[in-house]
Amino acid sequence: IDIIAKYDNIMPAIHLPFQSGNDEVLRKMGRRYTSEEYRNLVTKMRNKIPNLALTTDIIVGFPNETYEQFKDTLDMVRFGEYDGCFTFIYSPRVGTPAAKMIDDVTDEEKHRRFDELKAVVEETGEKRCLTYLNKTEKVLVDGPSKRNPNILSGYTETVKLVHFEGDANLVGKIVNVKIKES
């Protein structure tokens, strides 16, 4: 955290999986941290790296996860205000302790929770993206957009994909781009 905060040549981006916002589910998953410890770490990172781009991993429908426990995960997403989330519906993996657990969460319920999680992730992600409006960001130009060869695309220091008009000779360079829409 201190190294990223200190040096401008390191992208202020961290991937920090939390998997579940509920301590009992975390324990069953074999995680060695609590939701409070995770929240304290996120707070520390955001205080030291104000422009931090934070991404995470989340599992929905772990065996015997109750809806109340799932709501703790939604609360963690709202707290973390992630720039991106990799979300997964639990499925057993051979050789893991969880694969031996009886799973009383139906596939239908897992998918319903996944959809609810997706809506909260999209809401908080959009909130983060809106903070970039009308700001000028450094963008490393990758090349032409996949959808429109007349538009360039690249990434900000906080790993935000940006599309903009520009000349092909900008590919591979870092350019300043004013963000006009999210």
PDB file of C-alpha atoms in Angstrom:
ATOM      1  CA  ILE A   1       0.000   0.000   0.000  1.00  0.00           C
ATOM      2  CA  ASP A   2       2.768   2.422   0.973  1.00  0.00           C
ATOM      3  CA  ILE A   3       4.771   1.654  -2.178  1.00  0.00           C
ATOM      4  CA  ILE A   4       1.786   2.225  -4.477  1.00  0.00           C
ATOM      5  CA  ALA A   5       0.955   5.457  -2.636  1.00  0.00           C
ATOM      6  CA  LYS A   6       4.546   6.697  -2.850  1.00  0.00           C
ATOM      7  CA  TYR A   7       5.390   6.158  -6.536  1.00  0.00           C
ATOM      8  CA  ASP A   8       3.626   7.754  -9.502  1.00  0.00           C
ATOM      9  CA  ASN A   9       4.899   5.065 -11.864  1.00  0.00           C
ATOM     10  CA  ILE A  10       2.854   2.323 -10.169  1.00  0.00           C
ATOM     11  CA  MET A  11      -0.787   2.057 -11.153  1.00  0.00           C
ATOM     12  CA  PRO A  12      -3.070   2.760  -8.181  1.00  0.00           C
ATOM     13  CA  ALA A  13      -5.019  -0.445  -8.732  1.00  0.00           C
ATOM     14  CA  ILE A  14      -5.448  -3.380  -6.364  1.00  0.00           C
ATOM     15  CA  HIS A  15      -7.422  -6.601  -6.742  1.00  0.00           C
ATOM     16  CA  LEU A  16      -8.563  -7.683  -3.279  1.00  0.00           C
ATOM     17  CA  PRO A  17     -11.084 -10.550  -3.225  1.00  0.00           C
ATOM     18  CA  PHE A  18     -13.546 -10.640  -0.346  1.00  0.00           C
ATOM     19  CA  GLN A  19     -15.648 -13.619  -1.545  1.00  0.00           C
ATOM     20  CA  SER A  20     -18.427 -13.057   1.038  1.00  0.00           C
ATOM     21  CA  GLY A  21     -19.394 -10.241   3.373  1.00  0.00           C
ATOM     22  CA  ASN A  22     -20.439 -12.656   6.110  1.00  0.00           C
ATOM     23  CA  ASP A  23     -17.997 -13.963   8.722  1.00  0.00           C
ATOM     24  CA  GLU A  24     -19.638 -17.370   9.126  1.00  0.00           C
ATOM     25  CA  VAL A  25     -19.546 -17.972   5.368  1.00  0.00           C
ATOM     26  CA  LEU A  26     -15.932 -16.776   5.224  1.00  0.00           C
ATOM     27  CA  ARG A  27     -15.031 -19.257   7.950  1.00  0.00           C
ATOM     28  CA  LYS A  28     -16.751 -22.093   6.059  1.00  0.00           C
ATOM     29  CA  MET A  29     -14.809 -21.052   2.957  1.00  0.00           C
ATOM     30  CA  GLY A  30     -11.582 -21.384   4.909  1.00  0.00           C
ATOM     31  CA  ARG A  31     -10.729 -17.684   4.662  1.00  0.00           C
ATOM     32  CA  ARG A  32      -8.462 -16.365   7.396  1.00  0.00           C
ATOM     33  CA  TYR A  33      -9.963 -12.895   7.678  1.00  0.00           C
ATOM     34  CA  THR A  34     -13.184 -11.364   8.930  1.00  0.00           C
ATOM     35  CA  SER A  35     -15.393  -8.856   7.183  1.00  0.00           C
ATOM     36  CA  GLU A  36     -14.260  -6.221   9.713  1.00  0.00           C
ATOM     37  CA  GLU A  37     -10.578  -6.892   8.967  1.00  0.00           C
ATOM     38  CA  TYR A  38     -11.314  -6.653   5.257  1.00  0.00           C
ATOM     39  CA  ARG A  39     -13.202  -3.368   5.685  1.00  0.00           C
ATOM     40  CA  ASN A  40     -10.332  -1.941   7.759  1.00  0.00           C
ATOM     41  CA  LEU A  41      -7.869  -2.858   5.016  1.00  0.00           C
ATOM     42  CA  VAL A  42     -10.025  -1.208   2.335  1.00  0.00           C
ATOM     43  CA  THR A  43     -10.308   1.936   4.478  1.00  0.00           C
ATOM     44  CA  LYS A  44      -6.534   2.002   4.981  1.00  0.00           C
ATOM     45  CA  MET A  45      -5.927   1.616   1.237  1.00  0.00           C
ATOM     46  CA  ARG A  46      -8.438   4.320   0.281  1.00  0.00           C
ATOM     47  CA  ASN A  47      -6.936   6.715   2.870  1.00  0.00           C
ATOM     48  CA  LYS A  48      -3.383   6.192   1.602  1.00  0.00           C
ATOM     49  CA  ILE A  49      -4.223   5.920  -2.121  1.00  0.00           C
ATOM     50  CA  PRO A  50      -7.044   8.422  -2.752  1.00  0.00           C
ATOM     51  CA  ASN A  51      -7.404   7.542  -6.460  1.00  0.00           C
ATOM     52  CA  LEU A  52      -7.344   3.776  -5.829  1.00  0.00           C
ATOM     53  CA  ALA A  53      -9.067   1.501  -8.327  1.00  0.00           C
ATOM     54  CA  LEU A  54     -10.267  -1.477  -6.310  1.00  0.00           C
ATOM     55  CA  THR A  55     -11.548  -4.728  -7.798  1.00  0.00           C
ATOM     56  CA  THR A  56     -12.720  -7.899  -6.072  1.00  0.00           C
ATOM     57  CA  ASP A  57     -14.085 -11.436  -6.389  1.00  0.00           C
ATOM     58  CA  ILE A  58     -17.441 -12.523  -4.967  1.00  0.00           C
ATOM     59  CA  ILE A  59     -19.075 -15.948  -4.656  1.00  0.00           C
ATOM     60  CA  VAL A  60     -22.868 -16.203  -4.420  1.00  0.00           C
ATOM     61  CA  GLY A  61     -24.747 -19.203  -3.044  1.00  0.00           C
ATOM     62  CA  PHE A  62     -22.009 -20.929  -1.059  1.00  0.00           C
ATOM     63  CA  PRO A  63     -23.451 -24.095   0.550  1.00  0.00           C
ATOM     64  CA  ASN A  64     -26.062 -23.226   3.168  1.00  0.00           C
ATOM     65  CA  GLU A  65     -25.619 -19.471   2.779  1.00  0.00           C
ATOM     66  CA  THR A  66     -28.792 -17.821   4.066  1.00  0.00           C
ATOM     67  CA  TYR A  67     -30.382 -14.808   2.460  1.00  0.00           C
ATOM     68  CA  GLU A  68     -29.418 -12.758   5.540  1.00  0.00           C
ATOM     69  CA  GLN A  69     -25.771 -13.794   5.067  1.00  0.00           C
ATOM     70  CA  PHE A  70     -26.014 -12.881   1.379  1.00  0.00           C
ATOM     71  CA  LYS A  71     -27.262  -9.406   2.353  1.00  0.00           C
ATOM     72  CA  ASP A  72     -23.930  -8.925   4.195  1.00  0.00           C
ATOM     73  CA  THR A  73     -22.244  -9.427   0.818  1.00  0.00           C
ATOM     74  CA  LEU A  74     -24.441  -6.739  -0.754  1.00  0.00           C
ATOM     75  CA  ASP A  75     -23.491  -4.413   2.118  1.00  0.00           C
ATOM     76  CA  MET A  76     -19.799  -5.105   1.464  1.00  0.00           C
ATOM     77  CA  VAL A  77     -20.225  -4.198  -2.219  1.00  0.00           C
ATOM     78  CA  ARG A  78     -21.860  -0.912  -1.229  1.00  0.00           C
ATOM     79  CA  PHE A  79     -19.078  -0.246   1.298  1.00  0.00           C
ATOM     80  CA  GLY A  80     -16.237  -1.105  -1.070  1.00  0.00           C
ATOM     81  CA  GLU A  81     -17.556   0.864  -4.054  1.00  0.00           C
ATOM     82  CA  TYR A  82     -15.533  -1.354  -6.367  1.00  0.00           C
ATOM     83  CA  ASP A  83     -14.318  -0.350  -9.771  1.00  0.00           C
ATOM     84  CA  GLY A  84     -14.940  -3.895 -10.921  1.00  0.00           C
ATOM     85  CA  CYS A  85     -16.217  -7.166  -9.503  1.00  0.00           C
ATOM     86  CA  PHE A  86     -15.708 -10.689 -10.716  1.00  0.00           C
ATOM     87  CA  THR A  87     -18.865 -12.430  -9.556  1.00  0.00           C
ATOM     88  CA  PHE A  88     -19.437 -16.160  -9.491  1.00  0.00           C
ATOM     89  CA  ILE A  89     -22.250 -18.515  -8.618  1.00  0.00           C
ATOM     90  CA  TYR A  90     -20.931 -21.245  -6.318  1.00  0.00           C
ATOM     91  CA  SER A  91     -20.386 -24.616  -7.901  1.00  0.00           C
ATOM     92  CA  PRO A  92     -18.604 -27.547  -6.260  1.00  0.00           C
ATOM     93  CA  ARG A  93     -14.967 -28.141  -7.181  1.00  0.00           C
ATOM     94  CA  VAL A  94     -13.688 -31.693  -6.799  1.00  0.00           C
ATOM     95  CA  GLY A  95     -11.207 -32.042  -3.955  1.00  0.00           C
ATOM     96  CA  THR A  96     -12.332 -28.976  -2.011  1.00  0.00           C
ATOM     97  CA  PRO A  97     -13.915 -29.207   1.452  1.00  0.00           C
ATOM     98  CA  ALA A  98     -16.969 -27.323   0.161  1.00  0.00           C
ATOM     99  CA  ALA A  99     -17.634 -30.037  -2.421  1.00  0.00           C
ATOM    100  CA  LYS A 100     -18.417 -32.409   0.462  1.00  0.00           C
ATOM    101  CA  MET A 101     -20.952 -30.029   2.040  1.00  0.00           C
ATOM    102  CA  ILE A 102     -24.664 -30.528   1.654  1.00  0.00           C
ATOM    103  CA  ASP A 103     -25.911 -27.544  -0.327  1.00  0.00           C
ATOM    104  CA  ASP A 104     -29.444 -26.389   0.473  1.00  0.00           C
ATOM    105  CA  VAL A 105     -29.327 -23.267  -1.720  1.00  0.00           C
ATOM    106  CA  THR A 106     -31.270 -24.055  -4.898  1.00  0.00           C
ATOM    107  CA  ASP A 107     -29.932 -23.138  -8.335  1.00  0.00           C
ATOM    108  CA  GLU A 108     -32.947 -20.873  -8.780  1.00  0.00           C
ATOM    109  CA  GLU A 109     -32.112 -19.014  -5.553  1.00  0.00           C
ATOM    110  CA  LYS A 110     -28.430 -18.760  -6.499  1.00  0.00           C
ATOM    111  CA  HIS A 111     -29.358 -17.169  -9.825  1.00  0.00           C
ATOM    112  CA  ARG A 112     -31.840 -14.805  -8.152  1.00  0.00           C
ATOM    113  CA  ARG A 113     -29.142 -13.673  -5.703  1.00  0.00           C
ATOM    114  CA  PHE A 114     -26.632 -13.369  -8.525  1.00  0.00           C
ATOM    115  CA  ASP A 115     -29.003 -11.030 -10.395  1.00  0.00           C
ATOM    116  CA  GLU A 116     -29.520  -8.967  -7.237  1.00  0.00           C
ATOM    117  CA  LEU A 117     -25.762  -8.775  -6.697  1.00  0.00           C
ATOM    118  CA  LYS A 118     -25.213  -7.799 -10.327  1.00  0.00           C
ATOM    119  CA  ALA A 119     -27.614  -4.857  -9.960  1.00  0.00           C
ATOM    120  CA  VAL A 120     -25.774  -3.560  -6.868  1.00  0.00           C
ATOM    121  CA  VAL A 121     -22.381  -4.051  -8.550  1.00  0.00           C
ATOM    122  CA  GLU A 122     -23.564  -2.096 -11.610  1.00  0.00           C
ATOM    123  CA  GLU A 123     -25.010   0.676  -9.430  1.00  0.00           C
ATOM    124  CA  THR A 124     -21.820   1.130  -7.392  1.00  0.00           C
ATOM    125  CA  GLY A 125     -19.613   0.775 -10.481  1.00  0.00           C
ATOM    126  CA  GLU A 126     -21.512   3.501 -12.284  1.00  0.00           C
ATOM    127  CA  LYS A 127     -21.174   5.727  -9.226  1.00  0.00           C
ATOM    128  CA  ARG A 128     -17.381   5.262  -9.411  1.00  0.00           C
ATOM    129  CA  CYS A 129     -17.331   5.967 -13.153  1.00  0.00           C
ATOM    130  CA  LEU A 130     -19.295   9.193 -12.729  1.00  0.00           C
ATOM    131  CA  THR A 131     -16.457  10.601 -10.587  1.00  0.00           C
ATOM    132  CA  TYR A 132     -14.375  10.789 -13.785  1.00  0.00           C
ATOM    133  CA  LEU A 133     -16.799  13.050 -15.677  1.00  0.00           C
ATOM    134  CA  ASN A 134     -15.251  16.300 -16.949  1.00  0.00           C
ATOM    135  CA  LYS A 135     -11.820  15.312 -15.624  1.00  0.00           C
ATOM    136  CA  THR A 136      -8.728  14.934 -17.743  1.00  0.00           C
ATOM    137  CA  GLU A 137      -7.061  11.544 -17.329  1.00  0.00           C
ATOM    138  CA  LYS A 138      -3.802  10.077 -18.586  1.00  0.00           C
ATOM    139  CA  VAL A 139      -4.635   7.251 -20.994  1.00  0.00           C
ATOM    140  CA  LEU A 140      -2.252   4.626 -22.377  1.00  0.00           C
ATOM    141  CA  VAL A 141      -3.478   4.200 -25.963  1.00  0.00           C
ATOM    142  CA  ASP A 142      -3.939   0.531 -26.900  1.00  0.00           C
ATOM    143  CA  GLY A 143      -5.157   0.962 -30.446  1.00  0.00           C
ATOM    144  CA  PRO A 144      -8.399   1.238 -32.350  1.00  0.00           C
ATOM    145  CA  SER A 145     -11.648   0.406 -30.609  1.00  0.00           C
ATOM    146  CA  LYS A 146     -12.923  -3.115 -31.264  1.00  0.00           C
ATOM    147  CA  ARG A 147     -16.294  -1.698 -32.318  1.00  0.00           C
ATOM    148  CA  ASN A 148     -15.160   1.299 -34.344  1.00  0.00           C
ATOM    149  CA  PRO A 149     -11.780   1.419 -36.110  1.00  0.00           C
ATOM    150  CA  ASN A 150     -12.033   5.238 -36.329  1.00  0.00           C
ATOM    151  CA  ILE A 151     -12.009   5.567 -32.534  1.00  0.00           C
ATOM    152  CA  LEU A 152      -8.997   4.884 -30.292  1.00  0.00           C
ATOM    153  CA  SER A 153      -9.175   3.125 -26.971  1.00  0.00           C
ATOM    154  CA  GLY A 154      -6.900   2.829 -23.990  1.00  0.00           C
ATOM    155  CA  TYR A 155      -6.784   2.636 -20.221  1.00  0.00           C
ATOM    156  CA  THR A 156      -6.445   5.209 -17.477  1.00  0.00           C
ATOM    157  CA  GLU A 157      -4.044   4.742 -14.579  1.00  0.00           C
ATOM    158  CA  THR A 158      -7.013   3.323 -12.657  1.00  0.00           C
ATOM    159  CA  VAL A 159      -7.766   0.744 -15.352  1.00  0.00           C
ATOM    160  CA  LYS A 160     -10.800   2.483 -16.855  1.00  0.00           C
ATOM    161  CA  LEU A 161     -11.365   1.777 -20.540  1.00  0.00           C
ATOM    162  CA  VAL A 162     -11.669   5.026 -22.487  1.00  0.00           C
ATOM    163  CA  HIS A 163     -12.731   5.515 -26.127  1.00  0.00           C
ATOM    164  CA  PHE A 164     -11.799   8.758 -27.861  1.00  0.00           C
ATOM    165  CA  GLU A 165     -11.070  10.350 -31.220  1.00  0.00           C
ATOM    166  CA  GLY A 166      -7.422  10.538 -32.146  1.00  0.00           C
ATOM    167  CA  ASP A 167      -4.768   9.774 -34.697  1.00  0.00           C
ATOM    168  CA  ALA A 168      -3.363   6.250 -35.034  1.00  0.00           C
ATOM    169  CA  ASN A 169       0.156   7.576 -34.293  1.00  0.00           C
ATOM    170  CA  LEU A 170      -0.922   7.888 -30.639  1.00  0.00           C
ATOM    171  CA  VAL A 171      -0.947   4.092 -30.186  1.00  0.00           C
ATOM    172  CA  GLY A 172       1.513   3.121 -27.454  1.00  0.00           C
ATOM    173  CA  LYS A 173       1.665   6.635 -26.027  1.00  0.00           C
ATOM    174  CA  ILE A 174       0.198   8.160 -22.894  1.00  0.00           C
ATOM    175  CA  VAL A 175      -2.142  11.020 -23.744  1.00  0.00           C
ATOM    176  CA  ASN A 176      -4.417  13.320 -21.771  1.00  0.00           C
ATOM    177  CA  VAL A 177      -8.111  12.710 -22.473  1.00  0.00           C
ATOM    178  CA  LYS A 178     -11.039  14.675 -21.076  1.00  0.00           C
ATOM    179  CA  ILE A 179     -13.806  12.293 -19.982  1.00  0.00           C
ATOM    180  CA  LYS A 180     -17.100  13.526 -21.409  1.00  0.00           C
ATOM    181  CA  GLU A 181     -19.471  10.651 -20.592  1.00  0.00           C
ATOM    182  CA  SER A 182     -19.659   7.513 -18.511  1.00  0.00           C
TER     183      SER A 182
END
